[in-house]
PDB file of C-alpha atoms and ligand atoms in Angstrom:
ATOM      1  CA  MET A   1      85.350  57.776 183.631  1.00 83.00           C
ATOM      2  CA  ASP A   2      87.074  60.708 184.544  1.00 93.00           C
ATOM      3  CA  ALA A   3      85.377  64.317 185.978  1.00 93.00           C
ATOM      4  CA  LYS A   4      86.101  66.118 182.855  1.00 95.00           C
ATOM      5  CA  THR A   5      84.438  63.461 180.394  1.00 97.00           C
ATOM      6  CA  LEU A   6      81.542  63.501 182.629  1.00 97.00           C
ATOM      7  CA  LYS A   7      81.139  67.289 182.705  1.00 98.00           C
ATOM      8  CA  ILE A   8      81.436  67.075 178.692  1.00 98.00           C
ATOM      9  CA  LYS A   9      78.505  64.534 178.486  1.00 98.00           C
ATOM     10  CA  ALA A  10      76.265  66.778 180.798  1.00 98.00           C
ATOM     11  CA  ALA A  11      77.182  69.573 178.491  1.00 98.00           C
ATOM     12  CA  ALA A  12      76.218  67.594 175.337  1.00 98.00           C
ATOM     13  CA  GLU A  13      72.910  66.802 176.768  1.00 98.00           C
ATOM     14  CA  ALA A  14      72.301  70.139 177.476  1.00 98.00           C
ATOM     15  CA  LEU A  15      72.824  71.223 173.895  1.00 98.00           C
ATOM     16  CA  THR A  16      69.503  69.265 173.070  1.00 98.00           C
ATOM     17  CA  TYR A  17      67.685  71.844 174.795  1.00 98.00           C
ATOM     18  CA  VAL A  18      69.068  74.518 173.057  1.00 98.00           C
ATOM     19  CA  GLU A  19      67.039  75.506 169.383  1.00 98.00           C
ATOM     20  CA  ASP A  20      68.026  78.060 166.668  1.00 98.00           C
ATOM     21  CA  GLY A  21      67.069  81.764 167.607  1.00 98.00           C
ATOM     22  CA  MET A  22      67.164  80.874 171.226  1.00 98.00           C
ATOM     23  CA  ARG A  23      68.416  83.825 174.000  1.00 98.00           C
ATOM     24  CA  LEU A  24      70.707  81.904 176.183  1.00 98.00           C
ATOM     25  CA  GLY A  25      71.965  82.577 179.659  1.00 98.00           C
ATOM     26  CA  ILE A  26      75.590  81.042 179.694  1.00 98.00           C
ATOM     27  CA  GLY A  27      76.668  79.866 183.104  1.00 98.00           C
ATOM     28  CA  THR A  28      80.097  79.812 184.780  1.00 98.00           C
ATOM     29  CA  GLY A  29      82.440  77.184 185.955  1.00 98.00           C
ATOM     30  CA  SER A  30      84.398  74.339 184.509  1.00 98.00           C
ATOM     31  CA  THR A  31      81.191  72.404 183.277  1.00 98.00           C
ATOM     32  CA  ALA A  32      79.566  75.587 181.904  1.00 98.00           C
ATOM     33  CA  ASP A  33      83.057  75.981 179.798  1.00 98.00           C
ATOM     34  CA  GLU A  34      82.408  72.682 178.397  1.00 98.00           C
ATOM     35  CA  PHE A  35      79.071  73.542 177.345  1.00 98.00           C
ATOM     36  CA  VAL A  36      80.359  77.089 175.709  1.00 98.00           C
ATOM     37  CA  ARG A  37      82.996  74.769 173.875  1.00 98.00           C
ATOM     38  CA  LEU A  38      80.215  72.597 172.511  1.00 98.00           C
ATOM     39  CA  LEU A  39      77.903  75.416 171.665  1.00 98.00           C
ATOM     40  CA  ALA A  40      80.731  77.067 169.705  1.00 98.00           C
ATOM     41  CA  VAL A  41      80.965  74.018 167.615  1.00 98.00           C
ATOM     42  CA  ARG A  42      77.346  74.233 166.725  1.00 98.00           C
ATOM     43  CA  VAL A  43      77.575  77.779 166.012  1.00 98.00           C
ATOM     44  CA  LYS A  44      80.350  77.637 163.554  1.00 98.00           C
ATOM     45  CA  ASP A  45      77.920  74.952 161.471  1.00 97.00           C
ATOM     46  CA  GLY A  46      75.257  77.630 161.511  1.00 98.00           C
ATOM     47  CA  LEU A  47      73.195  77.718 164.800  1.00 98.00           C
ATOM     48  CA  ASP A  48      72.003  81.145 165.454  1.00 98.00           C
ATOM     49  CA  VAL A  49      71.853  81.849 169.168  1.00 98.00           C
ATOM     50  CA  ILE A  50      72.724  84.829 171.422  1.00 98.00           C
ATOM     51  CA  GLY A  51      73.849  84.649 174.975  1.00 98.00           C
ATOM     52  CA  VAL A  52      74.368  86.773 178.046  1.00 98.00           C
ATOM     53  CA  PRO A  53      77.346  85.530 180.026  1.00 98.00           C
ATOM     54  CA  THR A  54      77.121  85.044 183.684  1.00 98.00           C
ATOM     55  CA  SER A  55      80.819  86.121 184.249  1.00 98.00           C
ATOM     56  CA  GLU A  56      83.883  88.034 182.635  1.00 98.00           C
ATOM     57  CA  ARG A  57      85.397  84.569 182.459  1.00 98.00           C
ATOM     58  CA  THR A  58      82.581  83.042 180.496  1.00 98.00           C
ATOM     59  CA  ALA A  59      82.644  86.131 178.507  1.00 98.00           C
ATOM     60  CA  ALA A  60      86.213  86.075 177.420  1.00 98.00           C
ATOM     61  CA  LEU A  61      85.759  82.272 176.565  1.00 98.00           C
ATOM     62  CA  CYS A  62      82.554  82.913 174.402  1.00 98.00           C
ATOM     63  CA  ARG A  63      84.531  85.707 172.568  1.00 98.00           C
ATOM     64  CA  GLU A  64      87.280  83.660 172.136  1.00 98.00           C
ATOM     65  CA  LEU A  65      85.348  80.700 170.551  1.00 98.00           C
ATOM     66  CA  GLY A  66      82.792  82.931 168.341  1.00 98.00           C
ATOM     67  CA  VAL A  67      79.766  82.801 170.617  1.00 98.00           C
ATOM     68  CA  ARG A  68      77.495  85.847 169.831  1.00 98.00           C
ATOM     69  CA  LEU A  69      77.294  88.105 173.008  1.00 98.00           C
ATOM     70  CA  THR A  70      74.367  90.356 174.203  1.00 98.00           C
ATOM     71  CA  THR A  71      73.666  92.184 177.730  1.00 98.00           C
ATOM     72  CA  LEU A  72      70.563  92.121 179.818  1.00 98.00           C
ATOM     73  CA  GLU A  73      70.015  95.720 178.949  1.00 98.00           C
ATOM     74  CA  GLU A  74      69.824  94.768 175.159  1.00 98.00           C
ATOM     75  CA  THR A  75      67.942  91.276 175.920  1.00 98.00           C
ATOM     76  CA  PRO A  76      66.442  91.276 179.319  1.00 98.00           C
ATOM     77  CA  GLU A  77      64.228  88.034 178.516  1.00 98.00           C
ATOM     78  CA  LEU A  78      66.064  84.884 177.889  1.00 98.00           C
ATOM     79  CA  ASP A  79      64.807  81.516 176.950  1.00 98.00           C
ATOM     80  CA  LEU A  80      67.155  79.246 178.544  1.00 98.00           C
ATOM     81  CA  THR A  81      70.159  79.223 180.664  1.00 98.00           C
ATOM     82  CA  ILE A  82      72.459  76.452 181.017  1.00 98.00           C
ATOM     83  CA  ASP A  83      74.963  76.461 184.256  1.00 98.00           C
ATOM     84  CA  GLY A  84      76.769  74.202 187.022  1.00 98.00           C
ATOM     85  CA  ALA A  85      76.039  73.931 190.256  1.00 98.00           C
ATOM     86  CA  ASP A  86      78.275  73.099 193.501  1.00 98.00           C
ATOM     87  CA  GLU A  87      75.182  70.981 195.026  1.00 98.00           C
ATOM     88  CA  VAL A  88      71.772  70.065 193.738  1.00 98.00           C
ATOM     89  CA  ASP A  89      69.172  68.485 196.015  1.00 98.00           C
ATOM     90  CA  PRO A  90      66.177  66.366 194.718  1.00 97.00           C
ATOM     91  CA  GLU A  91      63.733  69.556 194.553  1.00 97.00           C
ATOM     92  CA  LEU A  92      66.521  70.958 192.588  1.00 98.00           C
ATOM     93  CA  THR A  93      67.223  73.525 194.901  1.00 98.00           C
ATOM     94  CA  LEU A  94      71.278  74.620 194.535  1.00 98.00           C
ATOM     95  CA  ILE A  95      74.217  75.757 196.131  1.00 98.00           C
ATOM     96  CA  LYS A  96      76.021  78.019 193.523  1.00 98.00           C
ATOM     97  CA  GLY A  97      78.805  80.305 193.665  1.00 98.00           C
ATOM     98  CA  GLY A  98      82.241  78.109 194.103  1.00 98.00           C
ATOM     99  CA  GLY A  99      83.347  79.992 190.821  1.00 97.00           C
ATOM    100  CA  GLY A 100      82.288  83.546 192.763  1.00 98.00           C
ATOM    101  CA  ALA A 101      79.584  84.267 190.015  1.00 98.00           C
ATOM    102  CA  LEU A 102      76.475  83.652 191.808  1.00 98.00           C
ATOM    103  CA  LEU A 103      75.141  87.208 191.730  1.00 98.00           C
ATOM    104  CA  ARG A 104      75.308  87.437 188.061  1.00 98.00           C
ATOM    105  CA  GLU A 105      74.251  83.839 187.742  1.00 98.00           C
ATOM    106  CA  LYS A 106      71.056  84.311 189.829  1.00 98.00           C
ATOM    107  CA  ILE A 107      70.046  87.301 187.975  1.00 98.00           C
ATOM    108  CA  VAL A 108      70.670  85.622 184.549  1.00 98.00           C
ATOM    109  CA  ALA A 109      68.661  82.615 185.829  1.00 98.00           C
ATOM    110  CA  ALA A 110      65.612  84.769 186.839  1.00 98.00           C
ATOM    111  CA  ALA A 111      65.490  86.180 183.822  1.00 98.00           C
ATOM    112  CA  SER A 112      65.235  83.119 181.854  1.00 98.00           C
ATOM    113  CA  LYS A 113      62.075  81.060 181.321  1.00 98.00           C
ATOM    114  CA  ARG A 114      63.768  77.942 182.103  1.00 98.00           C
ATOM    115  CA  MET A 115      67.137  76.809 183.863  1.00 98.00           C
ATOM    116  CA  VAL A 116      69.028  73.904 183.028  1.00 98.00           C
ATOM    117  CA  VAL A 117      71.786  72.505 185.349  1.00 98.00           C
ATOM    118  CA  ILE A 118      74.765  70.403 184.230  1.00 98.00           C
ATOM    119  CA  ALA A 119      77.116  68.393 186.568  1.00 98.00           C
ATOM    120  CA  ASP A 120      78.592  65.143 187.247  1.00 97.00           C
ATOM    121  CA  GLU A 121      76.339  63.073 189.605  1.00 96.00           C
ATOM    122  CA  THR A 122      78.558  63.781 192.513  1.00 96.00           C
ATOM    123  CA  LYS A 123      76.794  67.246 192.974  1.00 98.00           C
ATOM    124  CA  LEU A 124      73.626  65.383 193.898  1.00 98.00           C
ATOM    125  CA  VAL A 125      72.972  65.392 197.804  1.00 98.00           C
ATOM    126  CA  GLU A 126      69.970  64.531 199.818  1.00 97.00           C
ATOM    127  CA  ALA A 127      70.400  67.999 201.648  1.00 97.00           C
ATOM    128  CA  LEU A 128      72.771  71.006 200.736  1.00 98.00           C
ATOM    129  CA  GLY A 129      75.144  72.163 202.962  1.00 98.00           C
ATOM    130  CA  ALA A 130      78.543  70.014 202.754  1.00 98.00           C
ATOM    131  CA  PHE A 131      79.844  72.581 200.267  1.00 98.00           C
ATOM    132  CA  PRO A 132      80.083  75.927 202.119  1.00 98.00           C
ATOM    133  CA  LEU A 133      77.266  78.300 201.110  1.00 98.00           C
ATOM    134  CA  PRO A 134      78.925  81.432 199.208  1.00 98.00           C
ATOM    135  CA  VAL A 135      77.492  84.500 200.322  1.00 98.00           C
ATOM    136  CA  GLU A 136      78.299  87.782 198.372  1.00 98.00           C
ATOM    137  CA  VAL A 137      78.679  90.775 200.552  1.00 98.00           C
ATOM    138  CA  ASN A 138      79.507  94.352 200.270  1.00 98.00           C
ATOM    139  CA  ARG A 139      82.915  95.660 201.219  1.00 98.00           C
ATOM    140  CA  PHE A 140      81.377  98.153 203.541  1.00 98.00           C
ATOM    141  CA  GLY A 141      80.763  96.840 207.003  1.00 98.00           C
ATOM    142  CA  LEU A 142      82.285  93.329 206.485  1.00 98.00           C
ATOM    143  CA  ALA A 143      82.804  92.747 210.435  1.00 98.00           C
ATOM    144  CA  ALA A 144      79.129  93.862 211.235  1.00 98.00           C
ATOM    145  CA  THR A 145      77.605  91.812 208.128  1.00 98.00           C
ATOM    146  CA  LYS A 146      79.646  88.805 209.231  1.00 98.00           C
ATOM    147  CA  ILE A 147      78.289  89.128 212.591  1.00 98.00           C
ATOM    148  CA  ALA A 148      74.752  89.539 211.157  1.00 98.00           C
ATOM    149  CA  ILE A 149      74.946  86.364 209.104  1.00 98.00           C
ATOM    150  CA  GLU A 150      76.440  84.454 212.191  1.00 98.00           C
ATOM    151  CA  ARG A 151      73.139  85.874 214.251  1.00 98.00           C
ATOM    152  CA  ALA A 152      71.091  84.676 211.310  1.00 98.00           C
ATOM    153  CA  ALA A 153      72.482  81.425 210.981  1.00 98.00           C
ATOM    154  CA  SER A 154      72.140  80.618 214.703  1.00 98.00           C
ATOM    155  CA  SER A 155      68.539  81.743 215.011  1.00 98.00           C
ATOM    156  CA  LEU A 156      67.962  78.755 212.526  1.00 98.00           C
ATOM    157  CA  ASP A 157      70.221  76.542 214.787  1.00 98.00           C
ATOM    158  CA  LEU A 158      72.941  76.700 212.199  1.00 98.00           C
ATOM    159  CA  SER A 159      76.570  77.321 212.986  1.00 97.00           C
ATOM    160  CA  GLY A 160      79.839  77.002 211.312  1.00 98.00           C
ATOM    161  CA  PRO A 161      83.210  79.337 210.291  1.00 98.00           C
ATOM    162  CA  LEU A 162      82.533  81.972 207.611  1.00 98.00           C
ATOM    163  CA  THR A 163      85.658  82.277 205.984  1.00 98.00           C
ATOM    164  CA  LEU A 164      86.614  85.488 203.719  1.00 98.00           C
ATOM    165  CA  ARG A 165      87.511  83.891 200.084  1.00 98.00           C
ATOM    166  CA  MET A 166      91.016  84.837 199.189  1.00 98.00           C
ATOM    167  CA  THR A 167      92.769  84.664 196.087  1.00 97.00           C
ATOM    168  CA  GLY A 168      96.380  84.327 197.253  1.00 97.00           C
ATOM    169  CA  ALA A 169      97.150  86.877 199.818  1.00 98.00           C
ATOM    170  CA  GLU A 170      94.212  89.094 198.593  1.00 98.00           C
ATOM    171  CA  PRO A 171      90.413  88.869 199.159  1.00 98.00           C
ATOM    172  CA  PHE A 172      88.824  87.461 195.951  1.00 98.00           C
ATOM    173  CA  VAL A 173      86.509  90.027 194.348  1.00 98.00           C
ATOM    174  CA  THR A 174      83.483  89.560 192.404  1.00 98.00           C
ATOM    175  CA  ASP A 175      82.853  90.907 188.970  1.00 98.00           C
ATOM    176  CA  GLY A 176      80.287  93.223 191.014  1.00 98.00           C
ATOM    177  CA  GLY A 177      83.258  94.417 193.129  1.00 98.00           C
ATOM    178  CA  HIS A 178      82.133  92.552 196.314  1.00 98.00           C
ATOM    179  CA  LEU A 179      83.641  90.183 198.389  1.00 98.00           C
ATOM    180  CA  ILE A 180      82.513  86.416 199.478  1.00 98.00           C
ATOM    181  CA  LEU A 181      82.065  84.819 202.688  1.00 98.00           C
ATOM    182  CA  ASP A 182      81.819  81.064 202.425  1.00 98.00           C
ATOM    183  CA  ALA A 183      79.697  79.691 205.089  1.00 98.00           C
ATOM    184  CA  SER A 184      80.485  76.150 206.330  1.00 98.00           C
ATOM    185  CA  PHE A 185      77.212  75.583 208.254  1.00 98.00           C
ATOM    186  CA  GLY A 186      76.799  71.836 207.434  1.00 98.00           C
ATOM    187  CA  ARG A 187      73.543  70.613 206.491  1.00 98.00           C
ATOM    188  CA  ILE A 188      70.674  73.164 205.971  1.00 98.00           C
ATOM    189  CA  PRO A 189      67.371  71.625 206.829  1.00 97.00           C
ATOM    190  CA  ASP A 190      65.331  74.882 205.465  1.00 98.00           C
ATOM    191  CA  THR A 191      67.313  76.421 203.047  1.00 98.00           C
ATOM    192  CA  ARG A 192      63.866  78.819 202.269  1.00 98.00           C
ATOM    193  CA  ALA A 193      64.142  80.142 205.973  1.00 98.00           C
ATOM    194  CA  LEU A 194      67.839  80.770 205.504  1.00 98.00           C
ATOM    195  CA  SER A 195      67.507  82.592 202.033  1.00 98.00           C
ATOM    196  CA  LEU A 196      65.116  84.908 203.780  1.00 98.00           C
ATOM    197  CA  ALA A 197      67.216  85.615 206.762  1.00 98.00           C
ATOM    198  CA  LEU A 198      70.393  86.254 204.613  1.00 98.00           C
ATOM    199  CA  HIS A 199      68.141  88.686 202.295  1.00 98.00           C
ATOM    200  CA  ALA A 200      67.137  90.692 205.429  1.00 98.00           C
ATOM    201  CA  ILE A 201      70.739  91.448 206.007  1.00 98.00           C
ATOM    202  CA  PRO A 202      71.630  95.154 204.420  1.00 97.00           C
ATOM    203  CA  GLY A 203      75.223  93.998 203.821  1.00 98.00           C
ATOM    204  CA  VAL A 204      74.459  90.687 201.810  1.00 98.00           C
ATOM    205  CA  VAL A 205      74.323  91.456 198.242  1.00 98.00           C
ATOM    206  CA  GLU A 206      73.414  87.905 197.391  1.00 98.00           C
ATOM    207  CA  HIS A 207      73.500  84.286 198.451  1.00 98.00           C
ATOM    208  CA  GLY A 208      74.480  81.369 196.749  1.00 98.00           C
ATOM    209  CA  LEU A 209      70.959  79.347 197.485  1.00 98.00           C
ATOM    210  CA  PHE A 210      69.059  78.975 194.351  1.00 98.00           C
ATOM    211  CA  LEU A 211      65.382  78.201 195.005  1.00 98.00           C
ATOM    212  CA  ASP A 212      62.845  77.660 192.322  1.00 97.00           C
ATOM    213  CA  LEU A 213      64.992  78.758 189.396  1.00 98.00           C
ATOM    214  CA  ALA A 214      66.450  75.087 188.293  1.00 98.00           C
ATOM    215  CA  ARG A 215      63.574  73.245 186.220  1.00 98.00           C
ATOM    216  CA  VAL A 216      66.017  70.420 184.794  1.00 98.00           C
ATOM    217  CA  ALA A 217      69.153  68.992 186.160  1.00 98.00           C
ATOM    218  CA  ILE A 218      71.404  67.096 183.821  1.00 98.00           C
ATOM    219  CA  LEU A 219      73.789  64.651 186.022  1.00 98.00           C
ATOM    220  CA  ALA A 220      76.155  62.488 184.234  1.00 98.00           C
ATOM    221  CA  GLY A 221      77.601  59.734 185.767  1.00 97.00           C
ATOM    222  CA  ALA A 222      79.674  56.368 184.934  1.00 94.00           C
ATOM    223  CA  ASP A 223      76.074  54.473 183.994  1.00 95.00           C
ATOM    224  CA  GLY A 224      75.036  57.270 181.669  1.00 96.00           C
ATOM    225  CA  ILE A 225      72.842  60.571 182.145  1.00 98.00           C
ATOM    226  CA  ARG A 226      70.234  61.033 184.721  1.00 97.00           C
ATOM    227  CA  THR A 227      67.616  63.812 184.242  1.00 98.00           C
ATOM    228  CA  LEU A 228      65.829  65.305 187.409  1.00 98.00           C
ATOM    229  CA  THR A 229      62.978  67.794 186.690  1.00 97.00           C
ATOM    230  CA  THR A 230      60.685  69.732 188.874  1.00 95.00           C
ATOM    231  CA  LYS A 231      56.868  69.247 188.965  1.00 84.00           C
ATOM    232  CA  THR A 232      56.287  72.421 186.764  1.00 80.00           C
ATOM    233  CA  GLU A 233      58.607  70.956 184.064  1.00 78.00           C
ATOM    234  CA  ARG A 234      56.802  67.512 183.825  1.00 68.00           C
TER     235      ARG A 234
HETATM  236  O1  5RP B 301      78.380  78.463 190.529  1.00 69.83           O
HETATM  237  C1  5RP B 301      79.196  78.464 189.835  1.00 69.83           C
HETATM  238  C2  5RP B 301      80.133  79.535 189.754  1.00 69.83           C
HETATM  239  O2  5RP B 301      79.777  80.606 190.451  1.00 69.83           O
HETATM  240  C3  5RP B 301      79.515  77.227 189.202  1.00 69.83           C
HETATM  241  O3  5RP B 301      78.249  76.756 188.430  1.00 69.83           O
HETATM  242  C4  5RP B 301      79.848  75.977 190.171  1.00 69.83           C
HETATM  243  O4  5RP B 301      80.931  76.495 191.151  1.00 69.83           O
HETATM  244  C5  5RP B 301      80.105  74.505 189.480  1.00 69.83           C
HETATM  245  O5  5RP B 301      81.283  74.630 189.172  1.00 69.83           O
HETATM  246  P1  5RP B 301      81.896  73.387 188.335  1.00 69.83           P
HETATM  247  O6  5RP B 301      81.221  73.010 187.045  1.00 69.83           O
HETATM  248  O7  5RP B 301      83.399  74.094 188.062  1.00 69.83           O
HETATM  249  O8  5RP B 301      82.148  72.233 189.176  1.00 69.83           O
END
């Protein structure tokens, strides 16, 4: 089964969590796009939902397909967020931000009663970190922030290149106008300690470690769907 089919299967399963009248957070990425496509079909059939998109890209797709949108200003509390992930560990801690939308994704997930992650099963890992951790940083003081991140990582015995994300010859710029440093630290044994250390650096806007946010992970594989839940969800 190809990757796109698996993404569609995970997205279809996530639709079973969506109920009429819900206020949704709508994620970013190729898997979230499949969710939007399936959601739009249900909306055409009469499902009444409203969504907060986690990126301009997702907003554009929702508009094109007729999914009604709102903002967190108008609708600050959401029922359910459906989003993809770059890595998922067995406790449902995530690495996100491969698509560069981690800041809005985290704000939207935190404003939701429940976050459901959709992915193909290759995203499930024993320990996070093979996927470089995206760290969103302010443009001001980039070099100083980079050194501060290296020092913070080193205090946790982590090291590895911090690469400024590019789009062609230009730095990639997030929807919030910031830059992204992709941190190739390798395996991250203590995600909570790294999260705290990164948040303590003034130039760091946000990082792609999602702790205590996802409650359900729907993972599609050749043998079918595997659903992981946190203890609070059971
Ligand atoms: O975090 C994200 C965007 O910032 C995406 O959810 C993540 O990169 C997964 O994307 P895809 O579904 O295309 O594999």
